[in-house]
PDB file of C-alpha atoms in Angstrom:
ATOM      1  CA  MET A   1      25.850  19.480  19.630  1.00 51.00           C
ATOM      2  CA  SER A   2      29.156  20.807  18.230  1.00 67.00           C
ATOM      3  CA  GLN A   3      28.631  18.985  14.915  1.00 91.00           C
ATOM      4  CA  MET A   4      25.091  20.327  14.587  1.00 94.00           C
ATOM      5  CA  ARG A   5      24.880  23.426  12.414  1.00 93.00           C
ATOM      6  CA  GLU A   6      22.339  25.916  11.210  1.00 92.00           C
ATOM      7  CA  ASP A   7      21.805  26.086   7.470  1.00 92.00           C
ATOM      8  CA  PRO A   8      20.938  29.598   6.231  1.00 93.00           C
ATOM      9  CA  ARG A   9      18.216  28.040   4.073  1.00 95.00           C
ATOM     10  CA  PHE A  10      16.378  26.829   7.195  1.00 96.00           C
ATOM     11  CA  PRO A  11      16.346  29.360  10.072  1.00 96.00           C
ATOM     12  CA  GLY A  12      16.001  27.775  13.501  1.00 97.00           C
ATOM     13  CA  VAL A  13      16.818  24.247  12.259  1.00 98.00           C
ATOM     14  CA  LEU A  14      19.841  22.205  13.387  1.00 97.00           C
ATOM     15  CA  ILE A  15      21.387  19.761  10.902  1.00 98.00           C
ATOM     16  CA  HIS A  16      24.270  17.395  11.656  1.00 98.00           C
ATOM     17  CA  GLN A  17      27.240  18.009   9.378  1.00 96.00           C
ATOM     18  CA  SER A  18      27.052  14.402   8.059  1.00 97.00           C
ATOM     19  CA  SER A  19      23.503  14.892   6.716  1.00 98.00           C
ATOM     20  CA  TYR A  20      22.281  16.240   3.385  1.00 97.00           C
ATOM     21  CA  VAL A  21      19.201  18.362   2.782  1.00 98.00           C
ATOM     22  CA  ASP A  22      18.512  18.882  -0.915  1.00 98.00           C
ATOM     23  CA  ASP A  23      17.334  22.159  -2.404  1.00 97.00           C
ATOM     24  CA  GLY A  24      13.567  22.300  -2.593  1.00 97.00           C
ATOM     25  CA  ALA A  25      13.007  20.779   0.851  1.00 98.00           C
ATOM     26  CA  VAL A  26      11.192  22.802   3.526  1.00 98.00           C
ATOM     27  CA  LEU A  27      12.106  22.384   7.218  1.00 98.00           C
ATOM     28  CA  GLY A  28      10.164  23.939  10.087  1.00 98.00           C
ATOM     29  CA  ARG A  29      11.767  25.898  12.916  1.00 98.00           C
ATOM     30  CA  GLY A  30      12.935  23.822  15.882  1.00 98.00           C
ATOM     31  CA  THR A  31      13.493  20.667  13.844  1.00 98.00           C
ATOM     32  CA  LYS A  32      16.699  18.658  14.333  1.00 98.00           C
ATOM     33  CA  ILE A  33      18.243  16.419  11.661  1.00 98.00           C
ATOM     34  CA  TRP A  34      20.745  13.988  13.193  1.00 98.00           C
ATOM     35  CA  HIS A  35      23.611  11.910  11.701  1.00 97.00           C
ATOM     36  CA  PHE A  36      23.730  10.467   8.168  1.00 98.00           C
ATOM     37  CA  CYS A  37      20.279  11.600   7.006  1.00 98.00           C
ATOM     38  CA  HIS A  38      19.140  12.534   3.516  1.00 98.00           C
ATOM     39  CA  ILE A  39      16.150  14.813   2.971  1.00 98.00           C
ATOM     40  CA  LEU A  40      15.156  14.821  -0.709  1.00 98.00           C
ATOM     41  CA  PRO A  41      13.557  17.631  -2.763  1.00 97.00           C
ATOM     42  CA  ARG A  42       9.899  18.570  -2.357  1.00 97.00           C
ATOM     43  CA  THR A  43       9.849  17.193   1.177  1.00 98.00           C
ATOM     44  CA  VAL A  44       8.064  19.302   3.795  1.00 98.00           C
ATOM     45  CA  ILE A  45       8.918  18.695   7.457  1.00 98.00           C
ATOM     46  CA  GLY A  46       7.035  20.651  10.105  1.00 98.00           C
ATOM     47  CA  GLU A  47       8.232  22.405  13.235  1.00 98.00           C
ATOM     48  CA  ASP A  48       9.867  20.781  16.275  1.00 98.00           C
ATOM     49  CA  CYS A  49      10.510  17.408  14.634  1.00 98.00           C
ATOM     50  CA  SER A  50      13.355  15.050  15.526  1.00 98.00           C
ATOM     51  CA  ILE A  51      14.827  13.091  12.631  1.00 98.00           C
ATOM     52  CA  GLY A  52      17.075  10.313  13.967  1.00 98.00           C
ATOM     53  CA  GLN A  53      20.255   8.803  12.576  1.00 98.00           C
ATOM     54  CA  ASN A  54      20.292   7.247   9.081  1.00 98.00           C
ATOM     55  CA  VAL A  55      16.844   8.462   7.996  1.00 98.00           C
ATOM     56  CA  MET A  56      15.870   9.057   4.356  1.00 98.00           C
ATOM     57  CA  ILE A  57      12.773  11.135   3.579  1.00 98.00           C
ATOM     58  CA  GLY A  58      11.260  11.994   0.222  1.00 96.00           C
ATOM     59  CA  PRO A  59      10.788  13.156  -2.349  1.00 96.00           C
ATOM     60  CA  ASN A  60       7.227  14.525  -2.179  1.00 95.00           C
ATOM     61  CA  VAL A  61       6.684  13.611   1.472  1.00 97.00           C
ATOM     62  CA  THR A  62       4.834  15.745   4.027  1.00 98.00           C
ATOM     63  CA  ILE A  63       5.567  15.412   7.745  1.00 98.00           C
ATOM     64  CA  GLY A  64       3.561  17.329  10.332  1.00 98.00           C
ATOM     65  CA  ASN A  65       4.731  19.227  13.408  1.00 98.00           C
ATOM     66  CA  GLY A  66       6.197  17.497  16.454  1.00 98.00           C
ATOM     67  CA  CYS A  67       6.996  14.164  14.772  1.00 98.00           C
ATOM     68  CA  LYS A  68       9.715  11.878  16.094  1.00 98.00           C
ATOM     69  CA  ILE A  69      11.336   9.614  13.512  1.00 98.00           C
ATOM     70  CA  GLN A  70      13.785   7.203  15.092  1.00 98.00           C
ATOM     71  CA  ASN A  71      16.936   5.678  13.556  1.00 98.00           C
ATOM     72  CA  ASN A  72      17.003   3.744  10.264  1.00 98.00           C
ATOM     73  CA  VAL A  73      13.617   4.762   8.831  1.00 98.00           C
ATOM     74  CA  SER A  74      12.945   5.505   5.151  1.00 98.00           C
ATOM     75  CA  ILE A  75       9.829   7.511   4.302  1.00 98.00           C
ATOM     76  CA  TYR A  76       8.996   7.313   0.611  1.00 96.00           C
ATOM     77  CA  ASP A  77       6.911   9.279  -1.879  1.00 95.00           C
ATOM     78  CA  GLY A  78       3.247   8.674  -1.007  1.00 94.00           C
ATOM     79  CA  VAL A  79       3.636   8.579   2.789  1.00 97.00           C
ATOM     80  CA  GLU A  80       2.091  11.488   4.723  1.00 98.00           C
ATOM     81  CA  LEU A  81       2.583  11.901   8.486  1.00 98.00           C
ATOM     82  CA  GLY A  82       0.171  14.018  10.529  1.00 98.00           C
ATOM     83  CA  ASP A  83       1.279  16.005  13.575  1.00 98.00           C
ATOM     84  CA  ASP A  84       2.914  14.231  16.540  1.00 98.00           C
ATOM     85  CA  VAL A  85       3.504  10.893  14.793  1.00 98.00           C
ATOM     86  CA  PHE A  86       6.109   8.556  16.326  1.00 98.00           C
ATOM     87  CA  CYS A  87       8.039   6.218  13.998  1.00 98.00           C
ATOM     88  CA  GLY A  88      10.015   3.645  15.968  1.00 98.00           C
ATOM     89  CA  PRO A  89      13.511   2.434  15.024  1.00 98.00           C
ATOM     90  CA  SER A  90      13.721   0.606  11.696  1.00 98.00           C
ATOM     91  CA  CYS A  91       9.988   0.718  10.990  1.00 98.00           C
ATOM     92  CA  VAL A  92       9.263   0.242   7.290  1.00 97.00           C
ATOM     93  CA  PHE A  93       7.049   2.038   4.782  1.00 97.00           C
ATOM     94  CA  THR A  94       6.471   0.925   1.195  1.00 94.00           C
ATOM     95  CA  ASN A  95       4.889   2.711  -1.771  1.00 93.00           C
ATOM     96  CA  VAL A  96       4.416  -0.012  -4.419  1.00 91.00           C
ATOM     97  CA  ASN A  97       2.489  -3.261  -3.902  1.00 89.00           C
ATOM     98  CA  ASN A  98       4.268  -5.419  -6.492  1.00 90.00           C
ATOM     99  CA  PRO A  99       7.793  -4.062  -7.072  1.00 92.00           C
ATOM    100  CA  ARG A 100      10.169  -5.449  -9.678  1.00 92.00           C
ATOM    101  CA  ALA A 101      13.687  -4.133 -10.199  1.00 93.00           C
ATOM    102  CA  GLY A 102      13.234  -4.301 -13.974  1.00 94.00           C
ATOM    103  CA  VAL A 103       9.758  -2.715 -14.141  1.00 94.00           C
ATOM    104  CA  SER A 104       9.206   0.992 -13.505  1.00 93.00           C
ATOM    105  CA  ARG A 105       6.141   1.526 -11.296  1.00 89.00           C
ATOM    106  CA  LYS A 106       6.578   5.200 -10.352  1.00 86.00           C
ATOM    107  CA  ASP A 107       3.092   5.928 -11.699  1.00 87.00           C
ATOM    108  CA  GLU A 108       1.677   3.319  -9.297  1.00 88.00           C
ATOM    109  CA  PHE A 109       2.838   4.808  -5.974  1.00 91.00           C
ATOM    110  CA  ARG A 110       0.074   4.414  -3.375  1.00 93.00           C
ATOM    111  CA  LYS A 111      -0.801   6.936  -0.660  1.00 96.00           C
ATOM    112  CA  THR A 112      -0.266   5.995   2.972  1.00 98.00           C
ATOM    113  CA  PRO A 113      -1.696   8.678   5.282  1.00 98.00           C
ATOM    114  CA  ILE A 114      -0.728   8.379   8.960  1.00 98.00           C
ATOM    115  CA  GLY A 115      -3.098  10.183  11.354  1.00 98.00           C
ATOM    116  CA  ARG A 116      -2.207  12.652  14.070  1.00 98.00           C
ATOM    117  CA  GLY A 117      -0.596  11.150  17.187  1.00 98.00           C
ATOM    118  CA  ALA A 118      -0.142   7.646  15.734  1.00 98.00           C
ATOM    119  CA  SER A 119       2.712   5.498  17.078  1.00 98.00           C
ATOM    120  CA  ILE A 120       4.470   2.883  14.953  1.00 98.00           C
ATOM    121  CA  GLY A 121       6.643   0.432  16.882  1.00 98.00           C
ATOM    122  CA  ALA A 122      10.173  -0.704  16.089  1.00 98.00           C
ATOM    123  CA  ASN A 123      10.496  -2.950  13.010  1.00 98.00           C
ATOM    124  CA  ALA A 124       6.792  -2.653  12.138  1.00 98.00           C
ATOM    125  CA  THR A 125       5.945  -2.690   8.415  1.00 98.00           C
ATOM    126  CA  ILE A 126       3.187  -0.527   6.929  1.00 98.00           C
ATOM    127  CA  VAL A 127       2.130  -1.898   3.535  1.00 97.00           C
ATOM    128  CA  CYS A 128       1.300   1.006   1.225  1.00 96.00           C
ATOM    129  CA  GLY A 129      -2.194   2.116   0.320  1.00 96.00           C
ATOM    130  CA  HIS A 130      -3.604   1.855   3.837  1.00 97.00           C
ATOM    131  CA  SER A 131      -4.436   4.649   6.261  1.00 98.00           C
ATOM    132  CA  LEU A 132      -3.594   4.684   9.958  1.00 98.00           C
ATOM    133  CA  GLY A 133      -6.139   6.517  12.102  1.00 98.00           C
ATOM    134  CA  GLU A 134      -5.412   9.130  14.743  1.00 98.00           C
ATOM    135  CA  TYR A 135      -3.677   7.945  17.910  1.00 98.00           C
ATOM    136  CA  CYS A 136      -3.508   4.324  16.794  1.00 98.00           C
ATOM    137  CA  PHE A 137      -0.637   2.220  18.123  1.00 98.00           C
ATOM    138  CA  ILE A 138       1.139  -0.325  15.931  1.00 98.00           C
ATOM    139  CA  GLY A 139       3.046  -2.879  18.017  1.00 98.00           C
ATOM    140  CA  ALA A 140       6.715  -3.641  17.378  1.00 98.00           C
ATOM    141  CA  GLY A 141       7.252  -6.056  14.495  1.00 98.00           C
ATOM    142  CA  SER A 142       3.649  -5.887  13.287  1.00 98.00           C
ATOM    143  CA  VAL A 143       2.744  -5.954   9.577  1.00 98.00           C
ATOM    144  CA  VAL A 144      -0.150  -3.655   8.672  1.00 98.00           C
ATOM    145  CA  THR A 145      -2.062  -4.898   5.614  1.00 98.00           C
ATOM    146  CA  LYS A 146      -5.355  -2.983   5.954  1.00 98.00           C
ATOM    147  CA  ASP A 147      -6.710   0.350   7.151  1.00 98.00           C
ATOM    148  CA  VAL A 148      -6.376   0.949  10.895  1.00 98.00           C
ATOM    149  CA  ALA A 149      -9.115   2.709  12.884  1.00 98.00           C
ATOM    150  CA  ALA A 150      -8.355   5.589  15.229  1.00 98.00           C
ATOM    151  CA  PHE A 151      -7.152   4.576  18.722  1.00 98.00           C
ATOM    152  CA  SER A 152      -6.632   0.919  17.660  1.00 98.00           C
ATOM    153  CA  LEU A 153      -3.922  -1.190  19.283  1.00 98.00           C
ATOM    154  CA  MET A 154      -2.592  -3.458  16.527  1.00 98.00           C
ATOM    155  CA  ALA A 155      -0.217  -6.422  16.760  1.00 98.00           C
ATOM    156  CA  GLY A 156       0.879  -9.443  14.754  1.00 98.00           C
ATOM    157  CA  ASN A 157       1.446 -10.498  11.144  1.00 97.00           C
ATOM    158  CA  PRO A 158      -0.893  -9.606   9.649  1.00 98.00           C
ATOM    159  CA  ALA A 159      -1.694  -6.996  12.289  1.00 98.00           C
ATOM    160  CA  ARG A 160      -5.079  -7.250  13.976  1.00 98.00           C
ATOM    161  CA  ARG A 161      -6.710  -5.099  16.608  1.00 98.00           C
ATOM    162  CA  ILE A 162      -6.074  -6.492  20.090  1.00 98.00           C
ATOM    163  CA  GLY A 163      -7.399  -3.511  22.039  1.00 98.00           C
ATOM    164  CA  TRP A 164      -7.706   0.255  22.196  1.00 98.00           C
ATOM    165  CA  MET A 165      -5.271   2.995  23.155  1.00 98.00           C
ATOM    166  CA  SER A 166      -5.997   6.424  24.598  1.00 98.00           C
ATOM    167  CA  ARG A 167      -4.764   9.706  23.163  1.00 97.00           C
ATOM    168  CA  ALA A 168      -2.133   9.634  25.949  1.00 97.00           C
ATOM    169  CA  GLY A 169      -0.798   6.238  24.771  1.00 97.00           C
ATOM    170  CA  GLU A 170      -2.305   4.104  27.529  1.00 98.00           C
ATOM    171  CA  ARG A 171      -4.072   0.806  26.879  1.00 98.00           C
ATOM    172  CA  LEU A 172      -7.751   1.109  27.703  1.00 98.00           C
ATOM    173  CA  GLY A 173      -9.499  -1.422  29.913  1.00 97.00           C
ATOM    174  CA  SER A 174     -13.107  -2.559  29.603  1.00 96.00           C
ATOM    175  CA  ASP A 175     -14.280   0.722  31.182  1.00 97.00           C
ATOM    176  CA  LEU A 176     -12.664   2.653  28.278  1.00 97.00           C
ATOM    177  CA  VAL A 177     -11.194   5.231  30.679  1.00 97.00           C
ATOM    178  CA  CYS A 178      -7.595   6.364  30.230  1.00 97.00           C
ATOM    179  CA  PRO A 179      -5.644   5.427  33.396  1.00 97.00           C
ATOM    180  CA  ARG A 180      -3.338   8.432  32.911  1.00 97.00           C
ATOM    181  CA  THR A 181      -5.736  11.270  32.087  1.00 96.00           C
ATOM    182  CA  HIS A 182      -9.106   9.766  33.140  1.00 96.00           C
ATOM    183  CA  ARG A 183     -10.574  10.781  29.760  1.00 96.00           C
ATOM    184  CA  ARG A 184     -13.526   8.605  28.712  1.00 97.00           C
ATOM    185  CA  TYR A 185     -14.064   6.849  25.389  1.00 98.00           C
ATOM    186  CA  GLU A 186     -17.091   5.129  23.867  1.00 97.00           C
ATOM    187  CA  LEU A 187     -17.555   2.582  21.111  1.00 96.00           C
ATOM    188  CA  HIS A 188     -19.879   3.543  18.250  1.00 93.00           C
ATOM    189  CA  ASN A 189     -20.262   1.007  15.412  1.00 90.00           C
ATOM    190  CA  GLU A 190     -16.788  -0.506  15.962  1.00 87.00           C
ATOM    191  CA  ALA A 191     -15.194   2.963  16.148  1.00 93.00           C
ATOM    192  CA  LEU A 192     -13.753   4.402  19.359  1.00 96.00           C
ATOM    193  CA  VAL A 193     -14.722   7.983  20.114  1.00 94.00           C
ATOM    194  CA  GLU A 194     -13.180  10.256  22.743  1.00 95.00           C
ATOM    195  CA  ILE A 195     -15.836  11.873  24.963  1.00 93.00           C
ATOM    196  CA  GLU A 196     -15.428  15.616  25.402  1.00 79.00           C
ATOM    197  CA  GLY A 197     -15.510  17.119  28.870  1.00 63.00           C
TER     198      GLY A 197
END
């Protein structure tokens, strides 16, 4: 931790000395920014987040509280992470559907909202313009090309739903009961709903 420092602009935040946080960014208390990161202007990162090595975020990105962003992830303008989102190592976000080096498309950036508690596996790719529902789980190496429903377990290229996951990150069996917490779920019109109580 000796190379982690507090920046007077961000009380309660630790930033590795090899990382850069541009003016105009907002970082929540308890957040840690590790080696070789770059946080661009107009980026808002919530409290108690962990930003791994070699991560680039922004500009104009919002990240909720309690997120864990692993090494080698770039989060571009248009991506919005809810609270408690996990981004696995080297997962990929995009913000333009048909990029060309010689054609400016900054007015065509597409929104990609990621719901609370979602997990995105290592090397997964999230094609822009699609939403990921709360507590969904995107398997490692998957390529998401459409909206993902809450609690979905997605895998493949293109990713398809192969099952359901609980809020606690456990795969649900046919009884739709979480083996870790014993919480019950029900299917309603192809949507999984957590049962209160």
